CSV table of C-alpha atoms and ligand atoms in Angstrom, one decimal:
chain,number,residue,atom,x,y,z
A,18,MET,CA,62.5,107.1,90.2
A,19,LYS,CA,59.2,108.9,89.4
A,20,ASP,CA,59.5,109.2,85.6
A,21,PHE,CA,56.7,109.7,83.0
A,22,ASN,CA,56.2,105.9,82.9
A,23,TYR,CA,55.5,105.8,86.6
A,24,PHE,CA,53.0,108.6,86.3
A,25,ASN,CA,51.2,107.1,83.2
A,26,THR,CA,50.6,104.0,85.2
A,27,LEU,CA,49.6,105.8,88.4
A,28,LEU,CA,47.2,108.2,86.7
A,29,VAL,CA,45.5,105.8,84.4
A,30,GLN,CA,45.1,103.1,87.0
A,31,SER,CA,43.8,105.4,89.8
A,32,ILE,CA,41.2,107.4,87.8
A,33,GLY,CA,38.9,104.7,86.4
A,34,SER,CA,37.1,102.0,88.3
A,35,LYS,CA,37.4,98.3,87.4
A,36,VAL,CA,33.9,97.5,88.8
A,37,GLY,CA,30.8,99.5,88.0
A,38,PRO,CA,31.0,102.7,86.0
A,39,VAL,CA,34.5,102.9,84.5
A,40,ALA,CA,34.7,106.6,84.1
A,41,PRO,CA,34.6,108.8,87.3
A,42,THR,CA,31.1,109.5,88.4
A,43,ILE,CA,29.7,113.0,88.7
A,44,VAL,CA,27.8,113.6,91.9
A,45,PRO,CA,26.1,117.0,91.4
A,46,SER,CA,24.2,117.0,94.7
A,47,ALA,CA,24.6,120.2,96.8
A,48,ALA,CA,23.4,118.5,99.9
A,49,PHE,CA,23.8,115.0,101.4
A,50,GLY,CA,21.4,113.2,103.7
A,51,TYR,CA,22.8,111.8,107.0
A,52,GLU,CA,21.8,108.4,108.3
A,53,ASP,CA,20.8,109.7,111.7
A,54,ALA,CA,21.5,112.4,114.2
A,55,GLN,CA,24.6,110.6,115.5
A,56,GLN,CA,26.1,110.4,112.1
A,57,ALA,CA,25.4,114.1,111.4
A,58,GLU,CA,27.2,114.9,114.7
A,59,GLY,CA,30.2,112.7,113.6
A,60,ILE,CA,30.4,114.2,110.1
A,61,PHE,CA,30.4,117.7,111.5
A,62,ALA,CA,33.1,116.8,114.0
A,63,GLY,CA,35.3,115.4,111.2
A,64,GLU,CA,35.1,111.9,112.8
A,65,VAL,CA,32.9,110.3,110.1
A,66,ASN,CA,34.2,110.4,106.6
A,67,SER,CA,31.0,111.1,104.6
A,68,PRO,CA,29.9,114.1,102.6
A,69,LEU,CA,28.7,117.1,104.7
A,70,TYR,CA,27.6,119.7,102.2
A,71,ALA,CA,29.0,120.5,98.8
A,72,ARG,CA,30.7,123.7,99.8
A,73,VAL,CA,33.2,121.7,101.8
A,74,GLY,CA,33.5,118.8,99.4
A,75,ASN,CA,31.7,116.2,97.3
A,76,PRO,CA,32.5,112.7,96.1
A,77,THR,CA,33.7,113.7,92.6
A,78,ASN,CA,36.1,116.3,94.1
A,79,ALA,CA,37.2,113.7,96.6
A,80,LYS,CA,38.2,111.4,93.7
A,81,LEU,CA,40.2,114.2,92.1
A,82,GLU,CA,41.8,115.1,95.4
A,83,SER,CA,43.0,111.5,96.1
A,84,VAL,CA,44.5,111.2,92.6
A,85,VAL,CA,46.4,114.5,92.7
A,86,ALA,CA,47.5,113.9,96.3
A,87,ALA,CA,49.1,110.6,95.1
A,88,MET,CA,50.6,112.3,92.1
A,89,GLU,CA,52.2,115.0,94.3
A,90,GLY,CA,53.2,112.6,97.1
A,91,GLY,CA,50.9,114.4,99.6
A,92,LEU,CA,48.7,113.2,102.4
A,93,GLY,CA,45.6,114.9,101.0
A,94,ALA,CA,44.3,117.7,98.8
A,95,ILE,CA,41.4,120.2,98.4
A,96,ALA,CA,40.0,120.9,95.0
A,97,THR,CA,39.0,124.5,94.4
A,98,SER,CA,37.0,126.6,91.9
A,99,SER,CA,40.2,127.9,90.2
A,100,GLY,CA,43.9,128.2,90.7
A,101,MET,CA,43.4,131.6,92.4
A,102,GLY,CA,40.8,129.8,94.6
A,103,ALA,CA,43.5,127.4,95.8
A,104,ILE,CA,46.0,130.2,96.4
A,105,SER,CA,43.4,132.4,98.2
A,106,MET,CA,42.4,129.4,100.3
A,107,VAL,CA,45.8,128.6,101.6
A,108,THR,CA,46.9,132.2,102.2
A,109,THR,CA,43.7,133.2,104.0
A,110,ALA,CA,43.7,129.9,106.1
A,111,PHE,CA,47.1,130.8,107.5
A,112,LEU,CA,47.5,134.6,107.4
A,113,LYS,CA,46.0,137.4,109.5
A,114,ALA,CA,46.4,141.1,109.7
A,115,GLY,CA,50.0,141.9,110.8
A,116,ASP,CA,51.6,138.9,109.2
A,117,GLU,CA,54.1,139.2,106.3
A,118,VAL,CA,54.4,137.0,103.2
A,119,LEU,CA,57.6,136.7,101.3
A,120,CYS,CA,57.2,136.2,97.6
A,121,ILE,CA,60.2,134.8,95.7
A,122,GLY,CA,60.7,135.3,92.0
A,123,GLY,CA,58.3,136.3,89.3
A,124,PHE,CA,54.6,135.7,89.7
A,125,PHE,CA,51.4,135.0,87.8
A,126,GLY,CA,49.5,138.3,87.6
A,127,GLY,CA,46.5,137.2,89.7
A,128,THR,CA,48.8,136.0,92.6
A,129,TYR,CA,50.7,139.2,92.4
A,130,THR,CA,47.6,141.3,92.8
A,131,LEU,CA,46.1,139.0,95.5
A,132,ILE,CA,49.2,139.6,97.6
A,133,THR,CA,49.9,143.2,96.8
A,134,GLU,CA,46.4,144.6,96.7
A,135,THR,CA,43.7,142.3,98.2
A,136,MET,CA,45.7,140.7,101.1
A,137,LYS,CA,47.3,144.1,101.8
A,138,ARG,CA,43.8,145.6,102.2
A,139,PHE,CA,43.3,143.1,105.0
A,140,GLY,CA,46.5,144.0,106.7
A,141,VAL,CA,48.9,141.3,105.5
A,142,THR,CA,52.1,142.9,104.4
A,143,ASN,CA,54.5,141.5,101.7
A,144,SER,CA,58.0,141.6,100.4
A,145,PHE,CA,59.5,140.4,97.2
A,146,CYS,CA,62.9,139.1,96.3
A,147,GLU,CA,64.8,137.6,93.4
A,148,VAL,CA,65.1,133.8,93.2
A,149,ASP,CA,68.8,133.7,93.9
A,150,ASP,CA,68.9,136.4,96.6
A,151,PHE,CA,69.5,133.9,99.4
A,152,ALA,CA,70.9,136.5,101.8
A,153,HIS,CA,67.7,138.5,101.5
A,154,ILE,CA,65.6,135.4,101.8
A,155,GLU,CA,67.3,134.2,105.0
A,156,ALA,CA,67.1,137.7,106.6
A,157,LYS,CA,63.4,137.8,106.0
A,158,LEU,CA,63.0,134.3,107.4
A,159,LYS,CA,65.0,135.2,110.5
A,160,ALA,CA,62.8,138.3,110.9
A,161,GLY,CA,59.8,136.0,111.2
A,162,VAL,CA,57.8,136.1,107.9
A,163,LYS,CA,54.8,133.8,108.2
A,164,MET,CA,54.7,132.3,104.7
A,165,VAL,CA,56.9,132.0,101.7
A,166,LEU,CA,55.2,131.8,98.3
A,167,MET,CA,56.9,130.9,95.0
A,168,GLU,CA,56.3,129.4,91.6
A,169,SER,CA,58.2,126.3,90.4
A,170,VAL,CA,58.9,128.3,87.2
A,171,GLY,CA,58.4,132.1,87.0
A,172,ASN,CA,55.6,133.0,84.6
A,173,PRO,CA,56.5,134.7,82.3
A,174,SER,CA,60.0,135.4,83.6
A,175,LEU,CA,61.0,131.7,83.3
A,176,ARG,CA,63.4,132.1,86.2
A,177,LEU,CA,64.0,128.7,87.9
A,178,PRO,CA,64.3,128.7,91.7
A,179,ASP,CA,66.4,126.3,93.7
A,180,ILE,CA,63.3,124.8,95.4
A,181,LYS,CA,65.3,122.4,97.6
A,182,LYS,CA,67.6,125.1,98.9
A,183,ILE,CA,64.7,127.5,99.6
A,184,ALA,CA,62.7,124.7,101.3
A,185,ASP,CA,65.7,123.8,103.5
A,186,LEU,CA,65.9,127.5,104.6
A,187,CYS,CA,62.2,127.5,105.3
A,188,ASN,CA,62.4,124.3,107.3
A,189,VAL,CA,65.4,125.7,109.4
A,190,HIS,CA,63.4,128.9,110.2
A,191,LYS,CA,60.1,127.1,110.6
A,192,THR,CA,58.2,129.0,107.9
A,193,LEU,CA,55.5,127.7,105.7
A,194,LEU,CA,56.5,127.3,102.1
A,195,ILE,CA,53.8,127.2,99.4
A,196,VAL,CA,54.9,126.3,95.8
A,197,ASP,CA,52.7,126.9,92.8
A,198,ASN,CA,53.5,123.9,90.6
A,199,THR,CA,51.0,124.8,87.8
A,200,ALA,CA,53.7,124.9,85.1
A,201,THR,CA,55.5,121.7,86.0
A,202,PRO,CA,53.2,118.9,87.2
A,203,LEU,CA,55.0,115.5,87.2
A,204,ILE,CA,58.3,117.2,86.6
A,205,VAL,CA,58.8,118.9,89.9
A,206,GLN,CA,57.7,117.4,93.2
A,207,PRO,CA,57.8,120.3,95.7
A,208,LEU,CA,56.6,118.3,98.7
A,209,GLU,CA,59.5,115.8,98.2
A,210,LEU,CA,61.9,118.8,98.1
A,211,GLY,CA,60.6,120.0,101.4
A,212,ALA,CA,57.7,122.3,100.7
A,213,ASP,CA,54.6,122.2,102.9
A,214,ILE,CA,51.8,122.9,100.4
A,215,VAL,CA,51.6,122.7,96.6
A,216,VAL,CA,49.0,124.6,94.6
A,217,HIS,CA,48.0,124.2,91.0
A,218,SER,CA,45.7,125.9,88.6
A,219,SER,CA,44.3,122.7,87.1
A,220,THR,CA,42.8,124.8,84.4
A,221,LYS,CA,46.2,124.7,82.7
A,222,ASN,CA,48.3,121.5,82.1
A,223,MET,CA,46.2,119.1,84.2
A,224,SER,CA,43.0,119.7,82.3
A,225,GLY,CA,44.7,120.6,79.1
A,226,HIS,CA,41.5,121.1,77.1
A,227,SER,CA,40.5,124.6,78.0
A,228,ALA,CA,37.3,123.1,79.2
A,229,ALA,CA,37.4,123.2,83.0
A,230,LEU,CA,38.4,126.1,85.4
A,231,GLY,CA,39.8,124.6,88.6
A,232,GLY,CA,42.5,124.5,91.2
A,233,ILE,CA,43.9,122.3,93.9
A,234,ALA,CA,46.0,122.5,97.0
A,235,VAL,CA,48.0,119.4,98.1
A,236,PHE,CA,49.3,119.0,101.7
A,237,ARG,CA,52.0,117.1,103.5
A,238,ALA,CA,51.3,115.2,106.7
A,239,VAL,CA,51.8,117.1,110.0
A,240,LYS,CA,55.0,115.7,111.5
A,241,GLU,CA,55.2,113.9,114.9
A,242,GLU,CA,58.5,115.6,115.7
A,243,ASN,CA,59.8,119.0,114.9
A,244,GLU,CA,56.6,120.2,113.3
A,245,LYS,CA,57.0,123.9,112.1
A,246,LEU,CA,53.3,124.6,112.6
A,247,LEU,CA,53.8,124.1,116.3
A,248,HIS,CA,55.9,127.3,116.3
A,249,GLU,CA,54.2,130.0,118.3
A,250,LYS,CA,53.7,132.1,115.2
A,251,TYR,CA,51.1,129.5,114.1
A,252,SER,CA,49.5,129.4,117.5
A,253,ASP,CA,46.0,130.1,116.1
A,254,VAL,CA,46.0,126.6,114.4
A,255,HIS,CA,47.4,124.6,117.3
A,256,LYS,CA,43.9,123.6,118.5
A,257,ILE,CA,43.1,122.0,115.1
A,258,ILE,CA,46.5,120.2,115.0
A,259,LYS,CA,45.9,118.8,118.5
A,260,LYS,CA,42.5,117.4,117.5
A,261,MET,CA,43.2,116.3,113.9
A,262,GLY,CA,46.9,115.2,114.1
A,263,LYS,CA,48.7,114.4,110.9
A,264,LYS,CA,45.8,115.4,108.6
A,265,ALA,CA,45.4,118.8,110.1
A,266,PHE,CA,46.3,120.9,107.0
A,267,ILE,CA,43.0,119.9,105.5
A,268,PRO,CA,40.6,121.0,108.4
A,269,ILE,CA,42.8,124.1,108.8
A,270,CYS,CA,42.0,125.1,105.1
A,271,LYS,CA,38.5,123.9,105.2
A,272,LYS,CA,37.4,125.5,108.5
A,273,ARG,CA,39.4,128.7,108.1
A,274,ALA,CA,38.8,129.4,104.4
A,275,LEU,CA,36.7,127.0,102.2
A,276,ARG,CA,33.8,126.8,104.6
A,277,ASP,CA,33.5,130.6,105.0
A,278,MET,CA,34.5,131.8,101.6
A,279,GLY,CA,33.3,129.0,99.3
A,280,MET,CA,36.0,128.8,96.7
A,281,THR,CA,35.0,125.1,96.2
A,282,ALA,CA,35.3,123.0,93.0
A,283,ASN,CA,32.2,121.8,91.3
A,284,ALA,CA,31.6,118.1,90.5
A,285,PHE,CA,31.4,118.6,86.7
A,286,GLY,CA,34.6,120.6,86.6
A,287,SER,CA,36.4,118.0,88.7
A,288,PHE,CA,35.2,115.3,86.3
A,289,LEU,CA,36.6,117.1,83.3
A,290,THR,CA,39.9,117.6,85.2
A,291,LEU,CA,40.1,113.9,85.9
A,292,LEU,CA,39.7,113.1,82.2
A,293,GLY,CA,42.6,115.5,81.5
A,294,LEU,CA,44.7,113.8,84.2
A,295,GLU,CA,44.5,110.4,82.4
A,296,THR,CA,46.6,111.8,79.6
A,297,LEU,CA,48.6,114.3,81.6
A,298,SER,CA,51.9,112.4,81.6
A,299,LEU,CA,51.8,111.8,77.8
A,300,ARG,CA,51.1,115.4,77.2
A,301,VAL,CA,53.6,116.8,79.6
A,302,GLU,CA,56.3,114.6,78.2
A,303,ARG,CA,55.6,115.6,74.6
A,304,ILE,CA,55.1,119.3,75.2
A,305,ASN,CA,58.3,119.6,77.3
A,306,LYS,CA,60.3,118.1,74.5
A,307,SER,CA,58.6,120.2,71.9
A,308,VAL,CA,59.2,123.5,73.8
A,309,ALA,CA,63.0,122.9,73.8
A,310,GLU,CA,62.9,122.0,70.1
A,311,VAL,CA,60.9,125.0,69.1
A,312,ALA,CA,63.1,127.3,71.3
A,313,LYS,CA,66.2,125.9,69.6
A,314,ILE,CA,64.9,126.4,66.0
A,315,LEU,CA,63.6,129.9,66.8
A,316,GLU,CA,66.9,131.0,68.4
A,317,GLU,CA,68.8,129.9,65.4
A,318,LYS,CA,66.4,131.3,62.7
A,319,LEU,CA,64.5,134.3,64.0
A,320,PRO,CA,65.7,137.7,62.9
A,321,ASP,CA,68.2,139.3,65.5
A,322,SER,CA,65.5,141.8,66.5
A,323,VAL,CA,63.6,139.0,68.3
A,324,SER,CA,65.2,137.3,71.2
A,325,VAL,CA,64.0,133.9,72.5
A,326,ASN,CA,64.0,133.0,76.2
A,327,HIS,CA,63.8,129.4,77.4
A,328,PRO,CA,66.0,127.8,80.1
A,329,SER,CA,67.0,125.0,77.7
A,330,LEU,CA,69.0,127.5,75.7
A,331,THR,CA,72.6,128.2,76.7
A,332,SER,CA,71.8,131.9,76.5
A,333,SER,CA,69.4,131.6,79.5
A,334,GLU,CA,70.7,132.7,82.9
A,335,ASP,CA,69.1,129.6,84.4
A,336,HIS,CA,70.5,127.1,81.9
A,337,GLU,CA,72.7,125.4,84.6
A,338,ARG,CA,69.8,124.9,86.9
A,339,TYR,CA,67.7,123.6,84.1
A,340,LYS,CA,70.3,120.9,83.4
A,341,LEU,CA,70.6,120.1,87.1
A,342,ASP,CA,67.0,120.2,88.4
A,343,PHE,CA,64.7,120.3,85.4
A,344,GLU,CA,66.1,117.6,83.1
A,345,GLN,CA,62.6,116.6,82.0
A,346,GLY,CA,61.7,120.2,81.1
A,347,CYS,CA,60.3,123.3,82.8
A,348,GLY,CA,56.8,123.5,81.4
A,349,PRO,CA,55.1,124.7,78.2
A,350,LEU,CA,56.2,128.3,78.2
A,351,LEU,CA,58.8,130.2,76.2
A,352,THR,CA,58.9,133.9,75.6
A,353,LEU,CA,59.9,136.1,72.6
A,354,ASP,CA,61.0,139.7,73.1
A,355,CYS,CA,60.3,141.6,69.9
A,356,GLY,CA,61.7,144.9,71.3
A,357,SER,CA,58.4,146.9,71.0
A,358,LYS,CA,54.7,146.5,71.3
A,359,GLU,CA,54.2,147.3,67.6
A,360,LYS,CA,56.6,144.6,66.5
A,361,ALA,CA,55.0,142.1,68.9
A,362,PHE,CA,51.5,142.9,67.5
A,363,THR,CA,52.8,142.5,63.9
A,364,LEU,CA,54.2,139.1,64.7
A,365,LEU,CA,51.1,137.9,66.6
A,366,ASN,CA,48.7,139.0,63.9
A,367,LYS,CA,50.6,137.1,61.2
A,368,LEU,CA,50.5,133.8,63.1
A,369,ASN,CA,48.2,131.2,61.6
A,370,LEU,CA,48.3,128.4,64.0
A,371,VAL,CA,48.4,130.1,67.3
A,372,THR,CA,45.4,131.0,69.5
A,373,GLN,CA,45.8,134.4,71.2
A,374,THR,CA,44.5,133.9,74.7
A,375,ALA,CA,45.4,134.3,78.4
A,376,ASN,CA,45.6,130.6,79.1
A,377,ILE,CA,48.7,128.4,79.3
A,378,GLY,CA,49.4,124.7,79.3
A,379,ASP,CA,46.7,123.9,76.7
A,380,ASN,CA,46.7,121.2,74.1
A,381,ARG,CA,46.9,124.0,71.5
A,382,THR,CA,49.7,126.4,71.0
A,383,LEU,CA,48.8,129.8,72.6
A,384,ALA,CA,50.4,133.2,72.6
A,385,LEU,CA,49.8,136.6,74.2
A,386,HIS,CA,51.4,140.0,74.3
A,387,MET,CA,52.0,140.7,78.0
A,388,THR,CA,52.1,144.5,78.8
A,389,SER,CA,48.9,145.2,76.8
A,390,THR,CA,46.9,142.4,78.5
A,391,ILE,CA,47.6,140.7,81.8
A,392,TYR,CA,50.1,143.3,83.0
A,393,SER,CA,48.3,146.4,81.6
A,394,ASP,CA,47.4,147.6,85.1
A,395,PHE,CA,51.0,147.3,86.4
A,396,ASN,CA,53.5,150.1,86.7
A,397,GLU,CA,57.0,150.0,85.0
A,398,GLU,CA,58.9,149.1,88.2
A,399,THR,CA,56.6,146.1,88.8
A,400,ARG,CA,56.9,145.0,85.2
A,401,GLN,CA,60.6,145.1,85.4
A,402,PHE,CA,60.6,143.0,88.6
A,403,LEU,CA,58.3,140.5,87.0
A,404,GLY,CA,60.4,140.4,83.8
A,405,VAL,CA,57.8,141.8,81.5
A,406,ASP,CA,59.2,144.1,78.8
A,407,GLU,CA,57.2,146.1,76.2
A,408,GLY,CA,57.8,143.7,73.4
A,409,LEU,CA,57.3,140.5,75.3
A,410,ILE,CA,55.1,137.7,73.9
A,411,ARG,CA,54.4,134.6,76.0
A,412,VAL,CA,54.0,131.4,74.1
A,413,SER,CA,52.6,128.2,75.5
A,414,ILE,CA,53.5,125.3,73.3
A,415,GLY,CA,50.9,122.7,72.5
A,416,LEU,CA,50.7,119.2,71.1
A,417,GLU,CA,51.1,120.1,67.4
A,418,ASP,CA,54.2,119.1,65.4
A,419,PRO,CA,57.0,121.2,66.8
A,420,GLN,CA,58.5,122.0,63.4
A,421,THR,CA,55.1,123.2,62.1
A,422,ILE,CA,54.8,125.5,65.2
A,423,ALA,CA,58.3,126.9,64.7
A,424,ASP,CA,57.7,127.4,60.9
A,425,ASP,CA,54.6,129.5,61.7
A,426,PHE,CA,56.7,131.8,64.0
A,427,LEU,CA,59.4,132.1,61.3
A,428,GLN,CA,57.0,133.1,58.6
A,429,ALA,CA,55.3,135.6,60.9
A,430,SER,CA,58.5,137.3,61.9
A,431,ALA,CA,60.1,137.4,58.4
A,432,GLU,CA,59.8,141.2,58.1
A,433,LEU,CA,60.7,142.2,61.7
B,522,PLP,C1,46.7,130.5,85.7
B,522,PLP,C2,47.6,130.5,86.9
B,522,PLP,C3,47.0,130.7,88.1
B,522,PLP,C4,45.6,131.0,88.4
B,522,PLP,O1,44.8,129.9,88.0
B,522,PLP,P1,43.2,130.1,87.5
B,522,PLP,O2,42.8,128.7,87.4
B,522,PLP,O3,43.2,130.9,86.3
B,522,PLP,O4,42.5,130.8,88.7
B,522,PLP,C5,47.9,130.6,89.2
B,522,PLP,N1,49.2,130.3,89.0
B,522,PLP,C6,49.8,130.1,87.8
B,522,PLP,C7,51.2,129.9,87.7
B,522,PLP,C8,49.0,130.2,86.7
B,522,PLP,O5,49.5,130.0,85.5
């Protein structure tokens, strides 16, 4: 079984080198010289594995890509400039005007606006449904949606999807499933559960230090039999699959998105992400234990006017699924609903230990009021769907002592 011990060994052993420079090397060059005209031709044809030009990859990114592909159980990966870069890359690589995306569950604000505003401007339509509305999901799949997008844990709704069940449906109806696993690296393995592509904002848990903006998409192998991409609705990538075989997801994304839009990771950012990855397993294990501890203390001791949401609590609507599928945790987030914006501001401004910022998955504990910041542009109906109420504070638990974190929230809410 892939537990935290497995990942500690995998990550630490695969990042450093035993010969030569031990730490990953940063290769900042934008261009790479070719040995001769024949090699140049081979590199451009994808037949020679050597750097082409930094917009489509560099050796430091390649190191990060191989480590994260192994971590997610994928065949390969593409590092991007940010998490949104990874999501933009995979959506634009596969979608065109007239296609429809089905979005399941709550979404990170940037993904929500990418789909509902930007992609829509380019003619890609969308529909949304709740995580457990399987009848709706199946009807949409039967009607021929081109792609299904979901998060392993809704941010900030904290709804937990049944990834396996949704993946099975997508496989039956030959529809691409993309899972954003930003909140639960090492805890959830979407490719093993049947997803086709996993995306991460490596800015969050993977890096952990608030020092490197980055993203990554990880791909499964193209199958020899019963490959969903060979369905006629994906006919515009059949030529690439025929030529590139099981690795085809990578040239599909590189040739149809990265090359033309340039959402590429930079070597220094990838180096910092690799440093973060060395300790990812230790941090994820500790933080996921701490979140449940803090949630329990806060639910017991906060005034009744503040409600705590975390799937580890029996009061959560996804508690059963948490016990079944998320036994090692569901990421660094918990939320507090203070009932009103004023009360939320009062609580936040009395906190001593917390950093108020828009990030999550950091080594420090972070908090942010939702409707006045990330969701300020969204109308009431959308906020309801995304599970964002007026008094909602999102908290991302860090590496500090969990009792000390809880005590800070208790003192700050004493008068609410
Ligand atoms: C932050 C985040 C993103 C976007 O990542 P950036 O690196 O900020 O572009 C996407 N999905 C989730 C779940 C996130 O938390």
